[in-house]
Amino acid sequence: ANVIDYSLPTVAFADLAANSGEPAHELLHHMTTFGAVALEGVPGFAMSRKESLERVPQECMQSDDSSAYIEATMADGTLRRTVGTRTQQGLPQPLPGTNGCNAGAAGLRAVVEMAAKYFLNALDIAAAGAEGGDEVLMRRSGRSEAAEVTGAASQGYQTFSELMGAGDQLEHFHAYHVTTAEMGSAQYSTATA
């Protein structure tokens, strides 16, 4: 079997935070060429990720009330529990369950929101400086055509920040449990966000 080693292009968070044009244009290039980029060096990310991946499964997925999470058994017998929420028009909605569940996720959610704002600001800087940037970006979004079809007054979003601020973002955590005859019960093996 052929194995393809692929890694995403990276951009340093510190470069985006500097609000200069070069990293912003590099980011826009990566997004329009590859459709994704890895943002490295986000302050507080490693610590808040670790805390959330430890606390969210404990606080949100241990109760007997399974209405707070979704449970699925994978093909190999691994049990996956998922808890999710969303941010609607820039307002984070609570996770289902206890206050501890929300507290466990709060740090990571705040860091991701902060990084997203810098990311979008950099895209906005690059798009504003790109020749014909706004026109090209609106065509790519498909929003202008939809506005014309529905007769809406808006001709689309002027910036990436405006687009994200008006949308909904799905946020979810998975915890994977392995059950073995020797253990007699489910044990956490991995949690992801």
GROMACS .gro file of C-alpha atoms in nm:
model
  193
    1ALA     CA    1   0.000   0.000   0.000
    2ASN     CA    2   0.123   0.347  -0.082
    3VAL     CA    3   0.148   0.576   0.216
    4ILE     CA    4   0.128   0.944   0.149
    5ASP     CA    5   0.300   1.162   0.406
    6TYR     CA    6   0.113   1.489   0.411
    7SER     CA    7   0.132   1.776   0.653
    8LEU     CA    8  -0.051   2.103   0.648
    9PRO     CA    9   0.132   2.426   0.580
   10THR     CA   10   0.190   2.616   0.904
   11VAL     CA   11   0.169   2.978   1.012
   12ALA     CA   12   0.297   3.102   1.347
   13PHE     CA   13   0.038   3.268   1.570
   14ALA     CA   14   0.291   3.536   1.671
   15ASP     CA   15   0.323   3.638   1.306
   16LEU     CA   16  -0.055   3.678   1.274
   17ALA     CA   17  -0.072   3.872   1.600
   18ALA     CA   18   0.183   4.120   1.463
   19ASN     CA   19  -0.083   4.233   1.208
   20SER     CA   20   0.166   4.263   0.926
   21GLY     CA   21   0.086   4.194   0.565
   22GLU     CA   22   0.335   3.919   0.482
   23PRO     CA   23   0.204   3.648   0.722
   24ALA     CA   24  -0.152   3.748   0.630
   25HIS     CA   25  -0.081   3.699   0.259
   26GLU     CA   26   0.093   3.368   0.334
   27LEU     CA   27  -0.216   3.257   0.527
   28LEU     CA   28  -0.449   3.358   0.244
   29HIS     CA   29  -0.227   3.172  -0.005
   30HIS     CA   30  -0.239   2.853   0.206
   31MET     CA   31  -0.615   2.875   0.248
   32THR     CA   32  -0.686   2.931  -0.121
   33THR     CA   33  -0.428   2.670  -0.231
   34PHE     CA   34  -0.471   2.394   0.028
   35GLY     CA   35  -0.798   2.486   0.201
   36ALA     CA   36  -0.641   2.446   0.545
   37VAL     CA   37  -0.348   2.563   0.755
   38ALA     CA   38  -0.206   2.467   1.093
   39LEU     CA   39  -0.176   2.760   1.331
   40GLU     CA   40   0.126   2.704   1.558
   41GLY     CA   41   0.224   2.858   1.889
   42VAL     CA   42  -0.120   2.971   2.006
   43PRO     CA   43  -0.073   3.105   2.361
   44GLY     CA   44  -0.246   2.889   2.621
   45PHE     CA   45  -0.360   2.626   2.371
   46ALA     CA   46  -0.155   2.329   2.497
   47MET     CA   47  -0.251   2.383   2.860
   48SER     CA   48  -0.622   2.450   2.796
   49ARG     CA   49  -0.643   2.153   2.555
   50LYS     CA   50  -0.492   1.920   2.816
   51GLU     CA   51  -0.727   2.048   3.085
   52SER     CA   52  -1.035   2.018   2.865
   53LEU     CA   53  -0.948   1.670   2.741
   54GLU     CA   54  -0.914   1.557   3.102
   55ARG     CA   55  -1.211   1.739   3.253
   56VAL     CA   56  -1.479   1.721   2.983
   57PRO     CA   57  -1.501   1.338   2.980
   58GLN     CA   58  -1.507   1.331   3.361
   59GLU     CA   59  -1.762   1.611   3.400
   60CYS     CA   60  -1.980   1.554   3.094
   61MET     CA   61  -1.971   1.184   3.011
   62GLN     CA   62  -1.964   0.993   3.340
   63SER     CA   63  -2.320   1.049   3.458
   64ASP     CA   64  -2.596   0.795   3.436
   65ASP     CA   65  -2.794   1.059   3.250
   66SER     CA   66  -2.701   0.969   2.895
   67SER     CA   67  -2.912   1.254   2.754
   68ALA     CA   68  -2.609   1.480   2.809
   69TYR     CA   69  -2.398   1.286   2.557
   70ILE     CA   70  -2.425   1.062   2.253
   71GLU     CA   71  -2.286   0.712   2.275
   72ALA     CA   72  -2.179   0.487   1.986
   73THR     CA   73  -1.998   0.157   1.965
   74MET     CA   74  -1.728   0.149   1.700
   75ALA     CA   75  -1.661  -0.155   1.478
   76ASP     CA   76  -1.376  -0.271   1.705
   77GLY     CA   77  -1.594  -0.254   2.018
   78THR     CA   78  -1.455   0.079   2.138
   79LEU     CA   79  -1.721   0.295   2.301
   80ARG     CA   80  -1.727   0.658   2.188
   81ARG     CA   81  -1.909   0.923   2.386
   82THR     CA   82  -1.962   1.266   2.233
   83VAL     CA   83  -2.079   1.591   2.386
   84GLY     CA   84  -2.129   1.894   2.169
   85THR     CA   85  -2.255   2.246   2.141
   86ARG     CA   86  -2.210   2.539   1.908
   87THR     CA   87  -2.125   2.904   1.893
   88GLN     CA   88  -2.412   3.093   1.731
   89GLN     CA   89  -2.343   3.434   1.582
   90GLY     CA   90  -2.040   3.474   1.807
   91LEU     CA   91  -2.215   3.364   2.129
   92PRO     CA   92  -2.092   3.036   2.282
   93GLN     CA   93  -2.382   2.810   2.380
   94PRO     CA   94  -2.341   2.590   2.689
   95LEU     CA   95  -2.256   2.222   2.674
   96PRO     CA   96  -2.538   1.998   2.796
   97GLY     CA   97  -2.498   1.874   3.149
   98THR     CA   98  -2.346   2.025   3.458
   99ASN     CA   99  -2.170   2.353   3.527
  100GLY     CA  100  -1.854   2.144   3.573
  101CYS     CA  101  -1.891   2.025   3.216
  102ASN     CA  102  -1.896   2.384   3.089
  103ALA     CA  103  -1.612   2.488   3.318
  104GLY     CA  104  -1.402   2.200   3.185
  105ALA     CA  105  -1.437   2.324   2.828
  106ALA     CA  106  -1.432   2.701   2.894
  107GLY     CA  107  -1.055   2.753   2.872
  108LEU     CA  108  -1.015   2.571   2.543
  109ARG     CA  109  -1.319   2.739   2.393
  110ALA     CA  110  -1.182   3.082   2.489
  111VAL     CA  111  -0.837   3.012   2.342
  112VAL     CA  112  -0.987   2.880   2.017
  113GLU     CA  113  -1.213   3.186   1.990
  114MET     CA  114  -0.918   3.420   2.046
  115ALA     CA  115  -0.704   3.238   1.786
  116ALA     CA  116  -0.992   3.239   1.538
  117LYS     CA  117  -1.027   3.618   1.570
  118TYR     CA  118  -0.658   3.670   1.489
  119PHE     CA  119  -0.682   3.417   1.205
  120LEU     CA  120  -0.985   3.590   1.052
  121ASN     CA  121  -0.832   3.934   1.101
  122ALA     CA  122  -0.524   3.821   0.909
  123LEU     CA  123  -0.742   3.687   0.626
  124ASP     CA  124  -0.929   4.019   0.621
  125ILE     CA  125  -0.599   4.213   0.600
  126ALA     CA  126  -0.478   3.994   0.312
  127ALA     CA  127  -0.808   4.007   0.126
  128ALA     CA  128  -0.826   4.386   0.154
  129GLY     CA  129  -0.475   4.414   0.012
  130ALA     CA  130  -0.530   4.160  -0.266
  131GLU     CA  131  -0.609   4.293  -0.610
  132GLY     CA  132  -0.984   4.248  -0.652
  133GLY     CA  133  -0.986   4.059  -0.322
  134ASP     CA  134  -1.335   4.148  -0.202
  135GLU     CA  135  -1.498   4.068  -0.535
  136VAL     CA  136  -1.317   3.736  -0.570
  137LEU     CA  137  -1.387   3.639  -0.209
  138MET     CA  138  -1.759   3.712  -0.239
  139ARG     CA  139  -1.785   3.497  -0.552
  140ARG     CA  140  -1.605   3.212  -0.376
  141SER     CA  141  -1.845   3.225  -0.081
  142GLY     CA  142  -2.154   3.180  -0.299
  143ARG     CA  143  -2.338   3.431  -0.078
  144SER     CA  144  -2.387   3.695  -0.348
  145GLU     CA  145  -2.574   3.457  -0.578
  146ALA     CA  146  -2.796   3.342  -0.291
  147ALA     CA  147  -2.875   3.703  -0.199
  148GLU     CA  148  -2.981   3.777  -0.557
  149VAL     CA  149  -3.199   3.465  -0.580
  150THR     CA  150  -3.381   3.540  -0.253
  151GLY     CA  151  -3.406   3.912  -0.323
  152ALA     CA  152  -3.214   3.991  -0.004
  153ALA     CA  153  -3.077   4.342   0.024
  154SER     CA  154  -2.735   4.219   0.134
  155GLN     CA  155  -2.486   4.136  -0.135
  156GLY     CA  156  -2.287   3.905   0.092
  157TYR     CA  157  -2.023   3.946   0.353
  158GLN     CA  158  -1.750   4.205   0.319
  159THR     CA  159  -1.499   4.027   0.546
  160PHE     CA  160  -1.419   3.680   0.676
  161SER     CA  161  -1.474   3.811   1.028
  162GLU     CA  162  -1.825   3.924   0.933
  163LEU     CA  163  -1.897   3.587   0.773
  164MET     CA  164  -1.784   3.389   1.080
  165GLY     CA  165  -1.962   3.625   1.318
  166ALA     CA  166  -2.291   3.559   1.141
  167GLY     CA  167  -2.250   3.181   1.133
  168ASP     CA  168  -2.275   2.882   1.363
  169GLN     CA  169  -1.969   2.677   1.456
  170LEU     CA  170  -2.004   2.321   1.580
  171GLU     CA  171  -1.789   2.229   1.879
  172HIS     CA  172  -1.764   1.876   2.012
  173PHE     CA  173  -1.555   1.649   2.230
  174HIS     CA  174  -1.515   1.273   2.189
  175ALA     CA  175  -1.401   1.030   2.456
  176TYR     CA  176  -1.305   0.676   2.356
  177HIS     CA  177  -1.348   0.391   2.602
  178VAL     CA  178  -1.205   0.042   2.566
  179THR     CA  179  -1.384  -0.245   2.741
  180THR     CA  180  -1.190  -0.563   2.798
  181ALA     CA  181  -1.287  -0.879   2.980
  182GLU     CA  182  -0.987  -0.838   3.212
  183MET     CA  183  -1.091  -0.486   3.316
  184GLY     CA  184  -1.459  -0.564   3.344
  185SER     CA  185  -1.551  -0.200   3.277
  186ALA     CA  186  -1.494   0.080   3.031
  187GLN     CA  187  -1.169   0.273   3.067
  188TYR     CA  188  -1.074   0.600   2.895
  189SER     CA  189  -0.810   0.558   2.633
  190THR     CA  190  -0.828   0.887   2.444
  191ALA     CA  191  -1.026   1.209   2.433
  192THR     CA  192  -1.032   1.448   2.138
  193ALA     CA  193  -1.167   1.795   2.072
   0.00000   0.00000   0.00000
